[in-house]
mmCIF file of C-alpha atoms and ligand atoms in Angstrom:
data_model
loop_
_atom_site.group_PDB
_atom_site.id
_atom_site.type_symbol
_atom_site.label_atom_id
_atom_site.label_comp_id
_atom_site.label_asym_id
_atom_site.label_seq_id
_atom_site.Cartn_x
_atom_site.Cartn_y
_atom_site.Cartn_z
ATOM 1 C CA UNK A 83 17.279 11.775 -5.850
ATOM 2 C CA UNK A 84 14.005 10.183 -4.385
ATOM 3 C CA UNK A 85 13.725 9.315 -0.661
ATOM 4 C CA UNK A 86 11.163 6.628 -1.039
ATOM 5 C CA UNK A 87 11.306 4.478 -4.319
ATOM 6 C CA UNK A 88 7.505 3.328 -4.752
ATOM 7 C CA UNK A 89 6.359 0.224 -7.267
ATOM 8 C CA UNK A 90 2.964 -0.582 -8.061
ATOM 9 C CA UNK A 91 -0.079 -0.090 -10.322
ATOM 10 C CA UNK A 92 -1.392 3.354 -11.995
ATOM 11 C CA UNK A 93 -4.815 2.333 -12.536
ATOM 12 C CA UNK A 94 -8.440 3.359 -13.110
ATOM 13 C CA UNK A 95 -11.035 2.150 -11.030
ATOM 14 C CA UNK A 96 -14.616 1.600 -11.482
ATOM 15 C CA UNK A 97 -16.126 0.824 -8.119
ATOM 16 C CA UNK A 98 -19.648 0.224 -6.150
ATOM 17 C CA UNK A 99 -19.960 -0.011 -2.419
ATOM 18 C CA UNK A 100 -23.236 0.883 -0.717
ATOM 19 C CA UNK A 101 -22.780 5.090 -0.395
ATOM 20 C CA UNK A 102 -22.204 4.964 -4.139
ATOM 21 C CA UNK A 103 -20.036 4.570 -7.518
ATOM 22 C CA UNK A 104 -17.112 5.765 -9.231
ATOM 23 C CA UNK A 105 -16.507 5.360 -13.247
ATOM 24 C CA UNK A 106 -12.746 5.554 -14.207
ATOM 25 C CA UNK A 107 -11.061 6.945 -11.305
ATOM 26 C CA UNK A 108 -7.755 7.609 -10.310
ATOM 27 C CA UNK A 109 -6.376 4.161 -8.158
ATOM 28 C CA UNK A 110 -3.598 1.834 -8.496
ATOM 29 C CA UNK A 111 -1.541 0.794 -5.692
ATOM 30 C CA UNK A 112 1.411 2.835 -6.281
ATOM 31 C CA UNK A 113 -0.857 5.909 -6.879
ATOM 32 C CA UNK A 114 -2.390 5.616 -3.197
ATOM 33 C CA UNK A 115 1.409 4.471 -1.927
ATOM 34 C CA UNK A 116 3.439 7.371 -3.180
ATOM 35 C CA UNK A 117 0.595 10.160 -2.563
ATOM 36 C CA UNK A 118 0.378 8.891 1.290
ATOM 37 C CA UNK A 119 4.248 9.216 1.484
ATOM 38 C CA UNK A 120 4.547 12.478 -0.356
ATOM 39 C CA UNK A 121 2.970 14.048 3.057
ATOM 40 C CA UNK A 122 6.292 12.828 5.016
ATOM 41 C CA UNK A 123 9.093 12.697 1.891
ATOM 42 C CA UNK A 124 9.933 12.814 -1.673
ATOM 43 C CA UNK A 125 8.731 9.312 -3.405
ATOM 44 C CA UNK A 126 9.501 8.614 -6.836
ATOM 45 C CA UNK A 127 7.216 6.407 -8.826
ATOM 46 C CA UNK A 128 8.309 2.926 -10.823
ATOM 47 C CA UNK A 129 5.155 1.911 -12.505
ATOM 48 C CA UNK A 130 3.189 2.143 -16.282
ATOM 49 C CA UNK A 131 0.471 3.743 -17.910
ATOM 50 C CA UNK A 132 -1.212 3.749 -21.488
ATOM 51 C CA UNK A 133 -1.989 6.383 -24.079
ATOM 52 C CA UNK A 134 -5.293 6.783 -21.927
ATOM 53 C CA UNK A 135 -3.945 8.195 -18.679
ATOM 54 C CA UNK A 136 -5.034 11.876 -18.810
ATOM 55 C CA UNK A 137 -2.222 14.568 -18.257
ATOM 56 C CA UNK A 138 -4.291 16.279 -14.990
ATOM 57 C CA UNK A 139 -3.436 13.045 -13.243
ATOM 58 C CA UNK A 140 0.369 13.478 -13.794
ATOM 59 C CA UNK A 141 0.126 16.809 -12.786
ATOM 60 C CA UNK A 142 -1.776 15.832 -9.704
ATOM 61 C CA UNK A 143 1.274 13.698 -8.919
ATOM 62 C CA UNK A 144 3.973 16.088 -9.485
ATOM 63 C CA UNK A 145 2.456 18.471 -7.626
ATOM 64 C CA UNK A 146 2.716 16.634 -4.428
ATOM 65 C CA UNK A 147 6.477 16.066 -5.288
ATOM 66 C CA UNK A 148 6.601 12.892 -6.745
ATOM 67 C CA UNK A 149 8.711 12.141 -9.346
ATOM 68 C CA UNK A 150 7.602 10.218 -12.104
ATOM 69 C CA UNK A 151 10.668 9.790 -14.636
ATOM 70 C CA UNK A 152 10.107 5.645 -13.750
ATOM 71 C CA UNK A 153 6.253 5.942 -14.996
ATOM 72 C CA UNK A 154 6.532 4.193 -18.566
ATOM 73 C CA UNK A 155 4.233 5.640 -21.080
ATOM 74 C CA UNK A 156 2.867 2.831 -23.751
ATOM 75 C CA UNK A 157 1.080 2.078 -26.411
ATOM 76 C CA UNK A 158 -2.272 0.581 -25.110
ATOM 77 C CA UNK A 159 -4.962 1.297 -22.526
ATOM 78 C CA UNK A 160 -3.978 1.495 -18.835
ATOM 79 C CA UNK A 161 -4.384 -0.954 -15.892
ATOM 80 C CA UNK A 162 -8.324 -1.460 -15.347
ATOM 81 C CA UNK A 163 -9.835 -2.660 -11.706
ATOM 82 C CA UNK A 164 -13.961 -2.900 -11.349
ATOM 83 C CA UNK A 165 -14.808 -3.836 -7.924
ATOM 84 C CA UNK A 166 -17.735 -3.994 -5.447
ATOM 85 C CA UNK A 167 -17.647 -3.546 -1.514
ATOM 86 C CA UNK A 168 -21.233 -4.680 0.126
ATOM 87 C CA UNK A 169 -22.334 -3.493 3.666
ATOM 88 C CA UNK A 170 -19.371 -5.926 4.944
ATOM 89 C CA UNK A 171 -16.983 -3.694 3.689
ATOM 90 C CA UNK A 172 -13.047 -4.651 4.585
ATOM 91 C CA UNK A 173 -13.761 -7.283 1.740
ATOM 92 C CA UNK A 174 -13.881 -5.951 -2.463
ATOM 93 C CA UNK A 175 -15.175 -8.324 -5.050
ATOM 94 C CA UNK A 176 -13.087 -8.309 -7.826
ATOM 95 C CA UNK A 177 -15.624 -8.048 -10.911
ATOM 96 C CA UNK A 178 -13.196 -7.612 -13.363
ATOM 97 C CA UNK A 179 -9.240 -6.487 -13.640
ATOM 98 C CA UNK A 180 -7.561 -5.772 -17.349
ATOM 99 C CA UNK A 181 -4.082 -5.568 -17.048
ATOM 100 C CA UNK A 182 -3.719 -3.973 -20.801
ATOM 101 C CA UNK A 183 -0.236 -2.373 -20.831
ATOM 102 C CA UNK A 184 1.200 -4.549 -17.672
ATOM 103 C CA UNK A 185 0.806 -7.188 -19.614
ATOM 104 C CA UNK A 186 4.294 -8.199 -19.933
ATOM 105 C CA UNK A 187 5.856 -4.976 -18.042
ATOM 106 C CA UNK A 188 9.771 -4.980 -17.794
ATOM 107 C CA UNK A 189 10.005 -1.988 -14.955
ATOM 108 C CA UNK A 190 13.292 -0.156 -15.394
ATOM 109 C CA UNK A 191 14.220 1.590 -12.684
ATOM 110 C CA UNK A 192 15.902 5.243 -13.129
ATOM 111 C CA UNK A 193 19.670 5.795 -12.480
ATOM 112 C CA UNK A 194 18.396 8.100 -9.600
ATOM 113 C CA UNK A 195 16.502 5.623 -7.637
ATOM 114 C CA UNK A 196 18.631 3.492 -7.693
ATOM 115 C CA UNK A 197 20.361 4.752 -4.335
ATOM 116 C CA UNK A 198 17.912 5.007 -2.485
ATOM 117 C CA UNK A 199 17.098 3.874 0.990
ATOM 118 C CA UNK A 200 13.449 3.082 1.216
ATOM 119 C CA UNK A 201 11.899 1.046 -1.359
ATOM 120 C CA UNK A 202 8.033 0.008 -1.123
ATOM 121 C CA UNK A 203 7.052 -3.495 -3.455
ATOM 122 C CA UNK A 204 3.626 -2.758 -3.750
ATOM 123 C CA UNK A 205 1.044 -4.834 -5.728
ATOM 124 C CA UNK A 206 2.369 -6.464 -8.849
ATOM 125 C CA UNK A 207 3.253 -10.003 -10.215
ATOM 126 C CA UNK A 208 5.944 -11.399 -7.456
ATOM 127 C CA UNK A 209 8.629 -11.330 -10.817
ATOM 128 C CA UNK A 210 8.129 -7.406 -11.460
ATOM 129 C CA UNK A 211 8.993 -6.706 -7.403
ATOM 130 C CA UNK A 212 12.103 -9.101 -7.599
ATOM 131 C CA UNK A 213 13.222 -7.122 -10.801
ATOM 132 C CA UNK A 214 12.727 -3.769 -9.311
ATOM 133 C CA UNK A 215 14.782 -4.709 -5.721
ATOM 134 C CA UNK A 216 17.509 -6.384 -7.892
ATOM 135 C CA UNK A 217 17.981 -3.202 -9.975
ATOM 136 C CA UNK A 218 18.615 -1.343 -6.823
ATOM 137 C CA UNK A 219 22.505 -0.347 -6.434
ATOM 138 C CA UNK A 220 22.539 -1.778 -3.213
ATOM 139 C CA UNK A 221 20.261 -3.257 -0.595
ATOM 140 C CA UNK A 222 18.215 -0.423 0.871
ATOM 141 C CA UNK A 223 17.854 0.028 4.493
ATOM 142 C CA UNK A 224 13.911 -1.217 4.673
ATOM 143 C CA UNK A 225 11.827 -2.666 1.755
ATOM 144 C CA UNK A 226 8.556 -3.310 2.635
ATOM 145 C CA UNK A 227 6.297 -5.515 0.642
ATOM 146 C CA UNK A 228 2.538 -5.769 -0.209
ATOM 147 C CA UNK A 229 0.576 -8.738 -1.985
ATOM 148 C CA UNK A 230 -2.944 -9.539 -2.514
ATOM 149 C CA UNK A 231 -5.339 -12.658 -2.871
ATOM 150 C CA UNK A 232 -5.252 -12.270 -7.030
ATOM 151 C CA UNK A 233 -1.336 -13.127 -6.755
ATOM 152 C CA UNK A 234 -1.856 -15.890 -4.076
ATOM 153 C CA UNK A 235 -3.758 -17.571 -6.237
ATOM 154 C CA UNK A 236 -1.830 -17.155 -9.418
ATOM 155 C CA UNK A 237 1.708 -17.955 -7.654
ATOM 156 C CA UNK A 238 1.845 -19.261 -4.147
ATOM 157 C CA UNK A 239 5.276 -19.550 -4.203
ATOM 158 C CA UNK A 240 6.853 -16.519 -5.684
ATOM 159 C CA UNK A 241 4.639 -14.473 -2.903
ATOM 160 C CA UNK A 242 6.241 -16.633 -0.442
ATOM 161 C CA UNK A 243 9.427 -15.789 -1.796
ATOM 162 C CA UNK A 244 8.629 -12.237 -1.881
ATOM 163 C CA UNK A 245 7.941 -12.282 2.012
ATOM 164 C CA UNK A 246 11.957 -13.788 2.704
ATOM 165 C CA UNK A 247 12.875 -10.932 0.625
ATOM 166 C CA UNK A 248 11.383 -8.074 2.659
ATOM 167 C CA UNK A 249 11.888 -7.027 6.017
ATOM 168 C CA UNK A 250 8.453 -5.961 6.339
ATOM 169 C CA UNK A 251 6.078 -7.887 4.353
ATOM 170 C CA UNK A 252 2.318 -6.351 4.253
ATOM 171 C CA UNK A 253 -1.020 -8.256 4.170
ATOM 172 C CA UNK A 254 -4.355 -8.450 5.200
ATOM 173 C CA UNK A 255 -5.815 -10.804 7.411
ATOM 174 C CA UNK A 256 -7.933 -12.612 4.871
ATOM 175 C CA UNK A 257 -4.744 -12.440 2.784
ATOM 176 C CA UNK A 258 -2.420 -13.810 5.601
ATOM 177 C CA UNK A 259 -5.177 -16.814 6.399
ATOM 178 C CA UNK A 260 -4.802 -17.627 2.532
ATOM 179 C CA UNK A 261 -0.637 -17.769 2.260
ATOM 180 C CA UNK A 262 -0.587 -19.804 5.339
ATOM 181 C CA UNK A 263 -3.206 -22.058 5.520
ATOM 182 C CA UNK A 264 -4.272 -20.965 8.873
ATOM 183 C CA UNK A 265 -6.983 -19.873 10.563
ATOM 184 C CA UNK A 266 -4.740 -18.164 13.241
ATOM 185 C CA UNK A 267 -3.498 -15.095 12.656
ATOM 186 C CA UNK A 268 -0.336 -14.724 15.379
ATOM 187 C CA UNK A 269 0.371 -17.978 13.986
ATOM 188 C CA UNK A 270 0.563 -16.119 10.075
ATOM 189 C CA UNK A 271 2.529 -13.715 11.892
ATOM 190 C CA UNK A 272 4.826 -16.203 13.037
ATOM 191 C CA UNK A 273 5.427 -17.913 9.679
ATOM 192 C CA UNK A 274 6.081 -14.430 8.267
ATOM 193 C CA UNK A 275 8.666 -14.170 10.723
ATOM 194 C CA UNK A 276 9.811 -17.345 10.274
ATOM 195 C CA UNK A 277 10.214 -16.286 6.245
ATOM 196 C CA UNK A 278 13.037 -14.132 7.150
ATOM 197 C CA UNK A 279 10.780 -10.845 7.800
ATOM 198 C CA UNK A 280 11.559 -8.878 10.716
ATOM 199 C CA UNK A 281 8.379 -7.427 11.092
ATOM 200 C CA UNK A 282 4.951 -8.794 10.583
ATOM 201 C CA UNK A 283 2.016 -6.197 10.200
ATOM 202 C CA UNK A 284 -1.283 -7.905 9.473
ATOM 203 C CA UNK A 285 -3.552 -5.652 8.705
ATOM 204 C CA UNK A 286 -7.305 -6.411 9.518
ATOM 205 C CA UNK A 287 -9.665 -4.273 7.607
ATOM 206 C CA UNK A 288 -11.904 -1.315 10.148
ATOM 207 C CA UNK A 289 -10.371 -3.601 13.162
ATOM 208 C CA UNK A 290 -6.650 -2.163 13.081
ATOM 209 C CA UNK A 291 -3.848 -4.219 12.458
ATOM 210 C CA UNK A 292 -1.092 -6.333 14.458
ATOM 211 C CA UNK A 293 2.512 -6.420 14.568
ATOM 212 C CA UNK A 294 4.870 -8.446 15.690
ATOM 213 C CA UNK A 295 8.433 -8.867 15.918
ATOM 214 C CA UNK A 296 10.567 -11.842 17.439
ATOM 215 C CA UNK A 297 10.511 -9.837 20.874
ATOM 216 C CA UNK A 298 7.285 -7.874 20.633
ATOM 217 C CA UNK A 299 3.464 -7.667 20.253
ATOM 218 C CA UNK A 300 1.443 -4.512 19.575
ATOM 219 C CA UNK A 301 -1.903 -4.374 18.396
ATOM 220 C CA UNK A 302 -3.409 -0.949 17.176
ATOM 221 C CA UNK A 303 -7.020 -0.255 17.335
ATOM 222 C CA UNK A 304 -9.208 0.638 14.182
ATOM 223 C CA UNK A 305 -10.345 4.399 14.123
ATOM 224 C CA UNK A 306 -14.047 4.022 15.366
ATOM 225 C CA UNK A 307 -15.433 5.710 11.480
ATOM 226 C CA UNK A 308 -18.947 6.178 11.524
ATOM 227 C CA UNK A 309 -19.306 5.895 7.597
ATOM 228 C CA UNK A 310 -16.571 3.949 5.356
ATOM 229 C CA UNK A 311 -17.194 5.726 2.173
ATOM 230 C CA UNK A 312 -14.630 3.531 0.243
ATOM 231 C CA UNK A 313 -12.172 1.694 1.800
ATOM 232 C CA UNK A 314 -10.690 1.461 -1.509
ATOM 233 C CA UNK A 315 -6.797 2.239 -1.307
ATOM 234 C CA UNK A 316 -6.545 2.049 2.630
ATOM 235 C CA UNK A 317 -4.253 -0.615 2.118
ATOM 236 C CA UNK A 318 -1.536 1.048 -0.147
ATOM 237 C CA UNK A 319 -2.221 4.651 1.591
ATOM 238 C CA UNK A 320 -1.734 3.022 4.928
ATOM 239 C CA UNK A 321 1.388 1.283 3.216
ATOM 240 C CA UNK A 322 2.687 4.480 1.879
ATOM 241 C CA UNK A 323 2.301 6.410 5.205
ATOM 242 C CA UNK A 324 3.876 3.874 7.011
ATOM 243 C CA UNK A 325 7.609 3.776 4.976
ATOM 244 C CA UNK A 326 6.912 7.794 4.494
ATOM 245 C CA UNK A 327 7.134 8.308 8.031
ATOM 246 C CA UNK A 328 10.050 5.581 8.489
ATOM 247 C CA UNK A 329 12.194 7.493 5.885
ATOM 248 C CA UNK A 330 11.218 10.573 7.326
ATOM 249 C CA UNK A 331 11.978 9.900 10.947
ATOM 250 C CA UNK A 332 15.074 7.387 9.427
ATOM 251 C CA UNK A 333 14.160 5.736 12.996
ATOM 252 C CA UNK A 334 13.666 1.899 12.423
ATOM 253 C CA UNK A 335 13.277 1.424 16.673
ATOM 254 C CA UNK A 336 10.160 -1.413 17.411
ATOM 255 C CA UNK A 337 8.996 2.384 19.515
ATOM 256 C CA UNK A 338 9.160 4.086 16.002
ATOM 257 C CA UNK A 339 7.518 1.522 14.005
ATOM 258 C CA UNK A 340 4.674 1.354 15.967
ATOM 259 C CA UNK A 341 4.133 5.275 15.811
ATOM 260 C CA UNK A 342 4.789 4.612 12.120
ATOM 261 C CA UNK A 343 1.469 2.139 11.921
ATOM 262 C CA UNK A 344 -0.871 4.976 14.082
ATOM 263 C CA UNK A 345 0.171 7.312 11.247
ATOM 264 C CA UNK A 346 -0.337 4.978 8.672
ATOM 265 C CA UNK A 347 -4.324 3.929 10.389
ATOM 266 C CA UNK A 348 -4.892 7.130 10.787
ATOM 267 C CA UNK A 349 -4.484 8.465 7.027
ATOM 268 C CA UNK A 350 -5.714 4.875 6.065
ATOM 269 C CA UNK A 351 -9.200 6.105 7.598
ATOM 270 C CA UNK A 352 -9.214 9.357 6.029
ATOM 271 C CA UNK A 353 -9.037 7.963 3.327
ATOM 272 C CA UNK A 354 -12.056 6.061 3.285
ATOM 273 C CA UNK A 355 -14.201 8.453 3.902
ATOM 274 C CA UNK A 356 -14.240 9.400 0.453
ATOM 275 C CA UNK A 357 -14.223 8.103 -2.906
ATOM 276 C CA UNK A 358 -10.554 7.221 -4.903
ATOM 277 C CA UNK A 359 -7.873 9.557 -4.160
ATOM 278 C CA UNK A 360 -10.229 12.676 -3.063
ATOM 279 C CA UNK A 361 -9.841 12.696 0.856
ATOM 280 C CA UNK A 362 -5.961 11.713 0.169
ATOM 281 C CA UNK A 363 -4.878 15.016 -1.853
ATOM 282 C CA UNK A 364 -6.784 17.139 1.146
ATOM 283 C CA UNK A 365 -5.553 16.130 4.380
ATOM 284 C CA UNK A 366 -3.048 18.024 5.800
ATOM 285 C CA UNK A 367 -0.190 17.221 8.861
ATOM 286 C CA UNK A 368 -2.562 18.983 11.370
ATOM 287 C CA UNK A 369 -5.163 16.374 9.956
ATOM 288 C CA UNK A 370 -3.364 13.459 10.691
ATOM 289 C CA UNK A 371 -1.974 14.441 14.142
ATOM 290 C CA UNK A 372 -5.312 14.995 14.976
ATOM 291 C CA UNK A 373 -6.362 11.804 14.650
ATOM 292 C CA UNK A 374 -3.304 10.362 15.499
ATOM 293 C CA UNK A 375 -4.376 11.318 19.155
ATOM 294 C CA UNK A 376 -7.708 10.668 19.088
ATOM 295 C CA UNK A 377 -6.242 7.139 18.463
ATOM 296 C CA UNK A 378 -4.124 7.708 21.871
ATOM 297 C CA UNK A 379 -7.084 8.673 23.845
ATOM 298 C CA UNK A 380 -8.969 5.111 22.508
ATOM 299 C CA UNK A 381 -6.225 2.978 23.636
ATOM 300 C CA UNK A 382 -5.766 4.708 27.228
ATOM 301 C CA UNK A 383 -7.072 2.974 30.513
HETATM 302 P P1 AMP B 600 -6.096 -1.681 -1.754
HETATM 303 O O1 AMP B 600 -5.208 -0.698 -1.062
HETATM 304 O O2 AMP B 600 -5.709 -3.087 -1.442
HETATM 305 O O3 AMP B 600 -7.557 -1.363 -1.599
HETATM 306 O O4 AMP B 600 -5.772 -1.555 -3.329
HETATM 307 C C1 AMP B 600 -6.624 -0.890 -4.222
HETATM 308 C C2 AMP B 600 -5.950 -0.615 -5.555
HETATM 309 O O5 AMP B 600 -5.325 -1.796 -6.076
HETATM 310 C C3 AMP B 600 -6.958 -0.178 -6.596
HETATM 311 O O6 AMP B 600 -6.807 1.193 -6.850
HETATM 312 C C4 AMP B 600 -6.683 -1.049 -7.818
HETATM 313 O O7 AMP B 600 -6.505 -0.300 -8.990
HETATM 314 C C5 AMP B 600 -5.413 -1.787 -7.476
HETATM 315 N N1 AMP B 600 -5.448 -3.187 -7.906
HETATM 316 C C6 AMP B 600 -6.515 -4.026 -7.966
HETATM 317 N N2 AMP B 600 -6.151 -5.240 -8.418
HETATM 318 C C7 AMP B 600 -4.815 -5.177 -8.668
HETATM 319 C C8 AMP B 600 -3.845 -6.092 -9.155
HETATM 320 N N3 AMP B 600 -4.170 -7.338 -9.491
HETATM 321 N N4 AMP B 600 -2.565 -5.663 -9.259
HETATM 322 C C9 AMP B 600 -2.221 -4.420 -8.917
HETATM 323 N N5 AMP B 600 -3.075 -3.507 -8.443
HETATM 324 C C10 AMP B 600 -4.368 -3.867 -8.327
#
């Protein structure tokens, strides 16, 4: 049994930003996702690799307790991303992606999962994220839902579709500008609302992120980081903090939520302060409720 059912990509990354580069790292959405949530529950991964995805990565995984039984092994090279951040860095240029074995991926999702109460959509065609929540036994208690600009473009309207069937449905501000058509973003927050969501968050890069609910605003502040590193990943380890500490807690309150998206900001900054997943498999707990408070003391007056 899993606590936290995670979808996404299992990728390597080749990446450039202005501190430095990376050849063939570990990244993929569901890799950030389920190794943020692993510091709150047990996550279990629904995702697929090639022949070329080396053992020690695995291992990495299962060590943090993530189970990996819905990680499909085929023939084939796996998922390839090459991106470039320049000194304005909450935006990646996309040089080149190679979708080699998810190229037609049917995800099956194990027996086990199938229960359980949390799931997390995270970045995959709009069709893969339908197949995975209909192959749940029932309708868990929160899905939460993440897109990105490469799907916008490809499929306005199964992403839009995607955001009715989530209750919270993740982007980022450029992302949210994009799906709308607006310039506005409490007015994207509205129209995710609107889509059936109960919950917008809008994430916005080093600035923080808003929420909003029918009844409520909150806006959280960015963590002031001298040096972004790599701020590849913050979105699906701030993603994967965020429904770790929801199925943790089991506490879906607008008070709880909003503690939920401190978490998530804070281990979404750790993270890029280093390149791929190396700040992510050494913060602790202590870590994060460190700077969890610092981000009190920066919203107090
Ligand atoms: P983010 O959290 O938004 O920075 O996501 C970064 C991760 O998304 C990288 O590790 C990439 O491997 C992965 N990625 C990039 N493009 C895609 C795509 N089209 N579909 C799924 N995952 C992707």
């Amino acid at each position: 049994m899993v606590d936290v059912v995670v979808l996404g990509s299992m990728a390597f990354d080749s990446l450039e930003t202005p501190f430095g580069k990376v050849d063939m790292a570990l990244g993929g959405s569901a890799t950030y996702a389920a190794t943020a949530a692993s510091l709150f529950v047990k996550p279990g991964i629904v995702s697929i690799v090639g022949t070329d995805f080396p053992e020690e990565h695995s291992k990495f995984l299962e060590s943090r307790g993530i189970d990996l039984k819905g990680v499909e092994h085929a023939e084939g090279k796996t998922f390839y991303w090459k991106g470039k951040y320049g000194f304005d860095i909450n935006a990646a240029e996309t040089l080149d992606v190679q979708l080699n074995v998810v190229e037609g991926f049917k995800p099956k999702v194990p027996e086990e999962y199938k229960n359980a109460d949390y799931l997390f959509l995270g970045n995959f065609e709009p069709a893969i994220q339908k197949s995975v929540l209909e192959q749940m036994a029932k309708r868990p208690k929160l899905v939460v839902s993440d897109t990105m600009n490469y799907y916008i473009e490809k499929d306005r309207e199964a992403v839009l579709e995607m955001v009715k069937l989530s209750d919270i449905a993740l982007m980022n501000d450029g992302e949210a500008r994009q799906l709308f058509k607006t310039s506005s973003l409490v007015e994207a927050a509205k129209e995710i609302l609107k889509l059936d969501s109960k919950i917008a968050i809008i994430k916005k890069g080093e600035h923080g992120c808003i929420f909003m609910t029918k009844d409520s605003f909150f806006s959280a502040p960015g963590y002031p980081l001298e040096k972004v590193v790599d701020p590849t990943g913050a979105g699906d380890s701030f993603a994967g903090t965020l429904i770790g500490y929801l199925a943790k807690t089991g506490d879906l309150s607008d008070e709880n939520v909003r503690k939920a998206i401190v978490y998530a900001s804070a281990v979404a900054s750790y993270n890029a302060e280093g390149f791929s997943l190396d700040n992510l498999k050494k913060i602790s707990l202590e870590d994060i409720d460190k700077r969890v408070n610092e981000f009190k003391k920066i919203v107090e007056f």
